[in-house]
């Protein structure tokens, strides 16, 4: 049975009139109450009658783009590509930034269930969401961008070739003569970081110490500062699994009085704008973030417009190593 306005009111502990005011925006409602009502609406998949009517007539012509970290300009580029693809086909785009928070993600995914949006480009492989995604896929239009989700089959996906990127970094550092590297990985259960690490370790062939970060700048800083503090740091190169962590690593090295690339080489991944602006300019792997967003959204909108589940399809976009000033042959220490 479809949820009614009374179900929402009971679950949120308010009157049906309040629910209706929250949804119509016709009367002001206390912000905390309104947030509680909206979250129940999404959880129960309640569809107001007015929206149900517009759904019968067609659809909302709005899709969602779910990303984990809006402050990482990689996702800004991806969003640009997604928005352009949506705009070309007459769709609007709602940005759903999760800050890696499972509850927020859940709420945003609920917008598909309640049909506030026609579909979702999902650019966050955060592991807790797999079961939730599985429950939605095949029933609602979803396309994955950037991150694969382990064990999820039948998906539409556009992603960069993360493993090839790791390989390019491994080959570059090996050719420069490095034999001892530190790899700052992303969370173990995210596929992009695991693929980068795998490609890197195999191509590098030398001794690799790994530390697990979270794809944000402070973790790069913290991990490297801790290792330098311990003493006996003998690595000649650092490969950070994204540019933000590489920036954190650069800051920790600078603070410890080490010079890049004379004392130690540093490589990132993504090639966000700031990578060529930091000093020294960062050697990194260019990911086509804009094209990843655009391709995933075009796939999604084909699904939305056809109205039937398309066969699984995967676009793996090429990456490119950008050699800049942060890498050089190791000097004897
Ligand atoms: O999701 C992955 C992890 O971090 C994405 O491609 C990124 O490299 C962005 O920084």
CSV table of C-alpha atoms and ligand atoms in Angstrom, one decimal:
chain,number,residue,atom,x,y,z
A,1,UNK,CA,0.0,0.0,0.0
A,2,UNK,CA,1.3,3.5,-0.9
A,3,UNK,CA,2.0,5.7,2.1
A,4,UNK,CA,-0.6,8.3,2.8
A,5,UNK,CA,-0.3,11.8,4.3
A,6,UNK,CA,-1.7,10.3,7.6
A,7,UNK,CA,1.2,7.8,7.7
A,8,UNK,CA,3.7,10.6,7.2
A,9,UNK,CA,2.0,12.7,9.9
A,10,UNK,CA,1.9,9.8,12.4
A,11,UNK,CA,5.6,8.8,11.8
A,12,UNK,CA,6.7,12.5,12.1
A,13,UNK,CA,4.5,13.2,15.2
A,14,UNK,CA,2.7,16.1,13.5
A,15,UNK,CA,-0.7,16.8,12.0
A,16,UNK,CA,-1.5,16.1,8.3
A,17,UNK,CA,-2.0,19.8,7.9
A,18,UNK,CA,1.6,20.5,9.0
A,19,UNK,CA,2.8,17.8,6.5
A,20,UNK,CA,0.9,19.6,3.8
A,21,UNK,CA,2.3,23.0,4.7
A,22,UNK,CA,5.9,21.6,4.7
A,23,UNK,CA,5.4,20.1,1.2
A,24,UNK,CA,3.6,23.0,-0.3
A,25,UNK,CA,5.7,25.7,1.3
A,26,UNK,CA,2.5,27.7,1.7
A,27,UNK,CA,2.9,28.4,5.4
A,28,UNK,CA,6.1,28.6,7.4
A,29,UNK,CA,6.9,25.6,9.6
A,30,UNK,CA,9.6,25.3,12.2
A,31,UNK,CA,12.8,24.2,10.4
A,32,UNK,CA,13.5,21.2,12.6
A,33,UNK,CA,9.9,19.9,12.2
A,34,UNK,CA,10.1,20.5,8.5
A,35,UNK,CA,13.3,18.5,8.2
A,36,UNK,CA,11.8,15.7,10.2
A,37,UNK,CA,8.7,15.6,7.9
A,38,UNK,CA,10.8,15.7,4.7
A,39,UNK,CA,13.0,12.8,6.0
A,40,UNK,CA,9.9,10.7,6.8
A,41,UNK,CA,8.4,11.6,3.4
A,42,UNK,CA,11.5,10.2,1.7
A,43,UNK,CA,11.8,7.2,3.9
A,44,UNK,CA,8.2,6.1,3.3
A,45,UNK,CA,8.3,7.1,-0.4
A,46,UNK,CA,5.2,9.3,0.1
A,47,UNK,CA,4.0,11.0,-3.1
A,48,UNK,CA,1.7,14.0,-2.7
A,49,UNK,CA,-1.4,13.9,-4.9
A,50,UNK,CA,-0.3,17.0,-6.8
A,51,UNK,CA,3.0,15.3,-7.7
A,52,UNK,CA,1.3,12.0,-8.5
A,53,UNK,CA,-0.8,14.0,-11.0
A,54,UNK,CA,2.3,15.5,-12.6
A,55,UNK,CA,3.8,12.0,-12.7
A,56,UNK,CA,0.8,10.6,-14.5
A,57,UNK,CA,1.2,13.4,-17.0
A,58,UNK,CA,4.8,12.6,-17.5
A,59,UNK,CA,7.8,13.1,-15.1
A,60,UNK,CA,9.5,15.8,-13.2
A,61,UNK,CA,12.3,16.5,-15.7
A,62,UNK,CA,14.7,16.8,-12.9
A,63,UNK,CA,17.5,14.3,-12.0
A,64,UNK,CA,19.8,14.1,-9.0
A,65,UNK,CA,23.6,14.1,-8.9
A,66,UNK,CA,24.9,12.5,-5.8
A,67,UNK,CA,28.6,13.3,-4.9
A,68,UNK,CA,30.5,12.8,-1.7
A,69,UNK,CA,32.5,16.0,-1.4
A,70,UNK,CA,31.5,19.2,-3.0
A,71,UNK,CA,34.7,21.0,-1.8
A,72,UNK,CA,36.8,18.7,-4.0
A,73,UNK,CA,36.9,20.4,-7.4
A,74,UNK,CA,37.1,17.0,-9.1
A,75,UNK,CA,33.4,16.7,-8.3
A,76,UNK,CA,32.8,20.3,-9.5
A,77,UNK,CA,34.1,19.4,-12.9
A,78,UNK,CA,32.1,16.1,-12.9
A,79,UNK,CA,29.0,18.1,-12.0
A,80,UNK,CA,29.6,20.5,-14.9
A,81,UNK,CA,29.6,17.6,-17.3
A,82,UNK,CA,26.5,16.2,-15.7
A,83,UNK,CA,24.7,19.6,-15.8
A,84,UNK,CA,25.6,20.2,-19.4
A,85,UNK,CA,24.3,16.8,-20.5
A,86,UNK,CA,21.1,17.4,-18.5
A,87,UNK,CA,20.7,20.9,-19.9
A,88,UNK,CA,21.1,19.7,-23.5
A,89,UNK,CA,18.2,17.3,-23.0
A,90,UNK,CA,16.0,19.8,-21.2
A,91,UNK,CA,16.5,18.3,-17.7
A,92,UNK,CA,17.2,20.1,-14.4
A,93,UNK,CA,19.8,18.8,-12.0
A,94,UNK,CA,19.7,18.7,-8.2
A,95,UNK,CA,23.0,18.5,-6.4
A,96,UNK,CA,23.1,16.0,-3.5
A,97,UNK,CA,26.3,16.3,-1.5
A,98,UNK,CA,26.6,13.6,1.1
A,99,UNK,CA,29.9,14.5,2.9
A,100,UNK,CA,30.4,10.7,3.0
A,101,UNK,CA,27.4,10.6,5.4
A,102,UNK,CA,25.2,7.5,5.1
A,103,UNK,CA,22.1,9.2,6.4
A,104,UNK,CA,22.3,12.0,4.0
A,105,UNK,CA,22.8,9.6,1.2
A,106,UNK,CA,19.8,7.6,2.3
A,107,UNK,CA,17.7,10.6,2.2
A,108,UNK,CA,18.8,11.6,-1.3
A,109,UNK,CA,18.2,8.1,-2.6
A,110,UNK,CA,14.7,8.3,-1.1
A,111,UNK,CA,14.0,11.1,-3.5
A,112,UNK,CA,14.0,8.6,-6.3
A,113,UNK,CA,11.7,6.3,-4.5
A,114,UNK,CA,9.2,9.1,-3.9
A,115,UNK,CA,9.7,10.2,-7.5
A,116,UNK,CA,10.7,13.7,-6.7
A,117,UNK,CA,13.4,13.1,-9.3
A,118,UNK,CA,13.3,11.0,-12.5
A,119,UNK,CA,16.7,9.4,-11.9
A,120,UNK,CA,20.1,9.7,-10.2
A,121,UNK,CA,23.7,9.9,-11.3
A,122,UNK,CA,25.4,8.3,-8.4
A,123,UNK,CA,29.1,9.4,-8.0
A,124,UNK,CA,29.9,7.9,-4.6
A,125,UNK,CA,30.9,4.3,-4.1
A,126,UNK,CA,30.6,4.5,-0.4
A,127,UNK,CA,30.2,0.8,0.7
A,128,UNK,CA,27.2,1.1,3.0
A,129,UNK,CA,25.1,2.1,0.0
A,130,UNK,CA,25.5,-1.1,-2.0
A,131,UNK,CA,22.5,-2.8,-0.5
A,132,UNK,CA,20.4,0.3,-0.8
A,133,UNK,CA,21.4,0.7,-4.5
A,134,UNK,CA,20.7,-2.9,-5.2
A,135,UNK,CA,17.2,-2.4,-3.9
A,136,UNK,CA,16.6,0.5,-6.2
A,137,UNK,CA,18.4,-0.6,-9.4
A,138,UNK,CA,16.3,-2.2,-12.0
A,139,UNK,CA,13.3,-0.3,-10.6
A,140,UNK,CA,14.5,3.3,-10.9
A,141,UNK,CA,16.9,4.9,-13.3
A,142,UNK,CA,20.4,5.1,-11.8
A,143,UNK,CA,23.8,5.5,-13.4
A,144,UNK,CA,27.1,5.2,-11.6
A,145,UNK,CA,29.8,7.8,-12.3
A,146,UNK,CA,33.5,7.7,-11.2
A,147,UNK,CA,33.2,4.8,-8.7
A,148,UNK,CA,32.2,1.3,-9.4
A,149,UNK,CA,30.3,-0.4,-6.6
A,150,UNK,CA,31.7,-3.8,-5.6
A,151,UNK,CA,29.3,-6.6,-6.4
A,152,UNK,CA,26.7,-4.4,-8.2
A,153,UNK,CA,25.9,-5.9,-11.5
A,154,UNK,CA,23.8,-4.7,-14.4
A,155,UNK,CA,24.8,-1.1,-13.9
A,156,UNK,CA,25.3,1.8,-16.2
A,157,UNK,CA,28.7,3.2,-15.4
A,158,UNK,CA,31.1,5.8,-16.7
A,159,UNK,CA,34.5,5.8,-14.9
A,160,UNK,CA,38.1,6.7,-15.6
A,161,UNK,CA,40.7,3.9,-15.9
A,162,UNK,CA,41.9,4.0,-12.3
A,163,UNK,CA,44.1,0.9,-12.6
A,164,UNK,CA,45.9,2.3,-15.7
A,165,UNK,CA,46.5,5.5,-13.8
A,166,UNK,CA,48.2,3.7,-11.0
A,167,UNK,CA,50.3,1.8,-13.5
A,168,UNK,CA,51.5,5.0,-15.1
A,169,UNK,CA,52.6,6.4,-11.8
A,170,UNK,CA,54.4,3.1,-10.9
A,171,UNK,CA,56.2,3.2,-14.3
A,172,UNK,CA,57.2,6.9,-13.9
A,173,UNK,CA,58.7,6.5,-10.5
A,174,UNK,CA,60.5,3.3,-11.4
A,175,UNK,CA,62.0,4.9,-14.5
A,176,UNK,CA,63.2,7.8,-12.4
A,177,UNK,CA,65.1,5.2,-10.3
A,178,UNK,CA,62.9,5.1,-7.2
A,179,UNK,CA,62.7,1.8,-5.3
A,180,UNK,CA,61.1,2.7,-2.0
A,181,UNK,CA,57.7,4.4,-2.1
A,182,UNK,CA,54.9,5.3,0.3
A,183,UNK,CA,51.4,5.0,-1.1
A,184,UNK,CA,48.6,6.9,0.6
A,185,UNK,CA,45.5,5.0,-0.4
A,186,UNK,CA,41.8,5.8,-0.2
A,187,UNK,CA,39.4,3.8,2.1
A,188,UNK,CA,40.1,0.1,1.3
A,189,UNK,CA,36.5,-0.6,0.2
A,190,UNK,CA,36.4,2.1,-2.5
A,191,UNK,CA,37.1,0.5,-5.9
A,192,UNK,CA,38.9,3.5,-7.5
A,193,UNK,CA,41.6,3.7,-4.8
A,194,UNK,CA,42.0,-0.1,-4.7
A,195,UNK,CA,42.5,-0.2,-8.5
A,196,UNK,CA,45.0,2.7,-8.4
A,197,UNK,CA,47.0,0.9,-5.7
A,198,UNK,CA,46.9,-2.4,-7.5
A,199,UNK,CA,48.1,-0.8,-10.8
A,200,UNK,CA,50.8,1.1,-9.0
A,201,UNK,CA,52.3,-1.7,-6.9
A,202,UNK,CA,52.5,-4.0,-9.9
A,203,UNK,CA,54.2,-1.5,-12.2
A,204,UNK,CA,56.5,0.0,-9.6
A,205,UNK,CA,57.9,-3.4,-8.6
A,206,UNK,CA,59.9,-1.9,-5.6
A,207,UNK,CA,59.1,-1.7,-1.9
A,208,UNK,CA,55.8,-0.1,-1.1
A,209,UNK,CA,54.5,0.9,2.3
A,210,UNK,CA,50.8,1.7,2.4
A,211,UNK,CA,48.8,3.9,4.7
A,212,UNK,CA,45.0,4.3,4.4
A,213,UNK,CA,43.6,7.8,4.0
A,214,UNK,CA,40.1,9.1,3.2
A,215,UNK,CA,40.6,11.1,0.0
A,216,UNK,CA,40.7,14.4,1.9
A,217,UNK,CA,43.6,16.8,2.4
A,218,UNK,CA,44.0,16.5,6.2
A,219,UNK,CA,44.4,12.7,6.0
A,220,UNK,CA,47.4,13.2,3.6
A,221,UNK,CA,48.9,15.6,6.0
A,222,UNK,CA,48.3,13.6,9.1
A,223,UNK,CA,49.6,10.3,7.7
A,224,UNK,CA,52.8,11.8,6.4
A,225,UNK,CA,53.4,13.9,9.5
A,226,UNK,CA,53.0,10.9,11.7
A,227,UNK,CA,55.5,8.8,9.7
A,228,UNK,CA,58.0,11.6,9.7
A,229,UNK,CA,57.6,12.1,13.5
A,230,UNK,CA,58.3,8.4,14.1
A,231,UNK,CA,61.8,8.9,12.5
A,232,UNK,CA,63.7,6.6,10.2
A,233,UNK,CA,61.6,7.6,7.2
A,234,UNK,CA,63.4,6.1,4.2
A,235,UNK,CA,60.9,6.6,1.3
A,236,UNK,CA,62.1,8.5,-1.7
A,237,UNK,CA,58.6,8.9,-3.2
A,238,UNK,CA,55.0,9.4,-2.2
A,239,UNK,CA,52.0,8.4,-4.4
A,240,UNK,CA,48.8,9.8,-3.0
A,241,UNK,CA,45.6,8.3,-4.4
A,242,UNK,CA,44.1,11.8,-5.1
A,243,UNK,CA,45.4,15.3,-5.4
A,244,UNK,CA,43.9,16.5,-2.1
A,245,UNK,CA,45.8,14.0,-0.1
A,246,UNK,CA,49.0,14.9,-2.2
A,247,UNK,CA,48.5,18.5,-1.1
A,248,UNK,CA,48.3,17.4,2.5
A,249,UNK,CA,51.5,15.4,2.0
A,250,UNK,CA,53.3,18.4,0.5
A,251,UNK,CA,52.3,20.5,3.5
A,252,UNK,CA,53.7,17.9,6.0
A,253,UNK,CA,56.9,17.6,4.0
A,254,UNK,CA,57.4,21.4,3.9
A,255,UNK,CA,56.8,21.6,7.6
A,256,UNK,CA,59.4,18.9,8.3
A,257,UNK,CA,61.9,21.0,6.2
A,258,UNK,CA,62.1,18.5,3.4
A,259,UNK,CA,62.3,19.7,-0.2
A,260,UNK,CA,60.2,18.3,-3.1
A,261,UNK,CA,61.4,16.8,-5.4
A,262,UNK,CA,65.1,17.1,-4.1
A,263,UNK,CA,64.5,15.0,-0.9
A,264,UNK,CA,61.3,13.2,-2.0
A,265,UNK,CA,59.1,13.0,-5.0
A,266,UNK,CA,55.3,13.4,-4.7
A,267,UNK,CA,52.6,12.3,-7.2
A,268,UNK,CA,48.8,12.8,-7.0
A,269,UNK,CA,45.8,11.6,-8.9
A,270,UNK,CA,42.9,13.6,-10.6
A,271,UNK,CA,44.7,16.7,-12.0
A,272,UNK,CA,42.3,19.2,-10.4
A,273,UNK,CA,43.1,22.8,-11.3
A,274,UNK,CA,45.1,23.4,-8.2
A,275,UNK,CA,47.5,20.6,-9.1
A,276,UNK,CA,49.3,22.8,-11.5
A,277,UNK,CA,49.2,25.9,-9.3
A,278,UNK,CA,50.8,24.5,-6.1
A,279,UNK,CA,54.5,24.8,-5.6
A,280,UNK,CA,56.1,22.7,-6.9
A,281,UNK,CA,53.5,21.9,-9.6
A,282,UNK,CA,52.2,18.5,-8.9
A,283,UNK,CA,52.9,15.5,-11.1
A,284,UNK,CA,49.6,13.7,-11.3
A,285,UNK,CA,47.2,11.5,-13.3
A,286,UNK,CA,44.7,13.4,-15.3
A,287,UNK,CA,41.1,12.1,-15.0
A,288,UNK,CA,38.5,13.4,-17.5
A,289,UNK,CA,36.1,14.4,-14.7
A,290,UNK,CA,33.9,16.5,-16.9
A,291,UNK,CA,33.5,13.6,-19.4
A,292,UNK,CA,32.8,11.1,-16.7
A,293,UNK,CA,29.9,13.3,-15.5
A,294,UNK,CA,28.7,14.0,-19.0
A,295,UNK,CA,28.8,10.4,-20.1
A,296,UNK,CA,27.1,8.9,-17.0
A,297,UNK,CA,24.3,11.5,-17.3
A,298,UNK,CA,23.8,10.8,-21.0
A,299,UNK,CA,23.5,7.1,-20.2
A,300,UNK,CA,21.0,7.9,-17.4
A,301,UNK,CA,18.9,10.1,-19.6
A,302,UNK,CA,18.6,7.4,-22.3
A,303,UNK,CA,17.3,5.1,-19.6
A,304,UNK,CA,14.9,7.8,-18.3
A,305,UNK,CA,13.5,8.6,-21.8
A,306,UNK,CA,13.1,5.0,-22.8
A,307,UNK,CA,11.4,4.2,-19.6
A,308,UNK,CA,12.8,0.7,-19.5
A,309,UNK,CA,15.9,-0.9,-18.0
A,310,UNK,CA,18.7,-0.9,-20.5
A,311,UNK,CA,21.4,-3.6,-20.7
A,312,UNK,CA,24.4,-3.0,-18.5
A,313,UNK,CA,26.9,-0.7,-20.2
A,314,UNK,CA,30.3,0.5,-19.1
A,315,UNK,CA,32.4,3.4,-20.4
A,316,UNK,CA,36.0,3.3,-19.2
A,317,UNK,CA,37.6,6.7,-20.1
A,318,UNK,CA,41.4,7.0,-20.6
A,319,UNK,CA,43.7,8.8,-18.2
A,320,UNK,CA,47.0,10.6,-18.8
A,321,UNK,CA,50.1,11.1,-16.7
A,322,UNK,CA,51.0,14.8,-16.3
A,323,UNK,CA,54.7,15.1,-15.4
A,324,UNK,CA,55.3,18.3,-13.6
A,325,UNK,CA,57.9,19.6,-11.0
A,326,UNK,CA,57.2,17.4,-8.0
A,327,UNK,CA,59.0,14.3,-9.3
A,328,UNK,CA,62.7,13.8,-10.0
A,329,UNK,CA,65.3,11.0,-9.6
A,330,UNK,CA,66.0,10.2,-6.0
A,331,UNK,CA,69.2,11.7,-4.5
A,332,UNK,CA,71.4,9.5,-2.3
A,333,UNK,CA,70.4,10.0,1.4
B,1,LIG,O1,36.1,8.7,-6.0
B,1,LIG,C1,37.5,8.9,-6.4
B,1,LIG,C2,38.3,9.1,-5.2
B,1,LIG,O2,38.8,10.4,-5.2
B,1,LIG,C3,37.6,10.1,-7.2
B,1,LIG,O3,38.0,9.7,-8.5
B,1,LIG,C4,38.7,10.9,-6.5
B,1,LIG,O4,40.0,10.6,-7.1
B,1,LIG,C5,38.4,12.4,-6.5
B,1,LIG,O5,39.4,13.0,-5.7
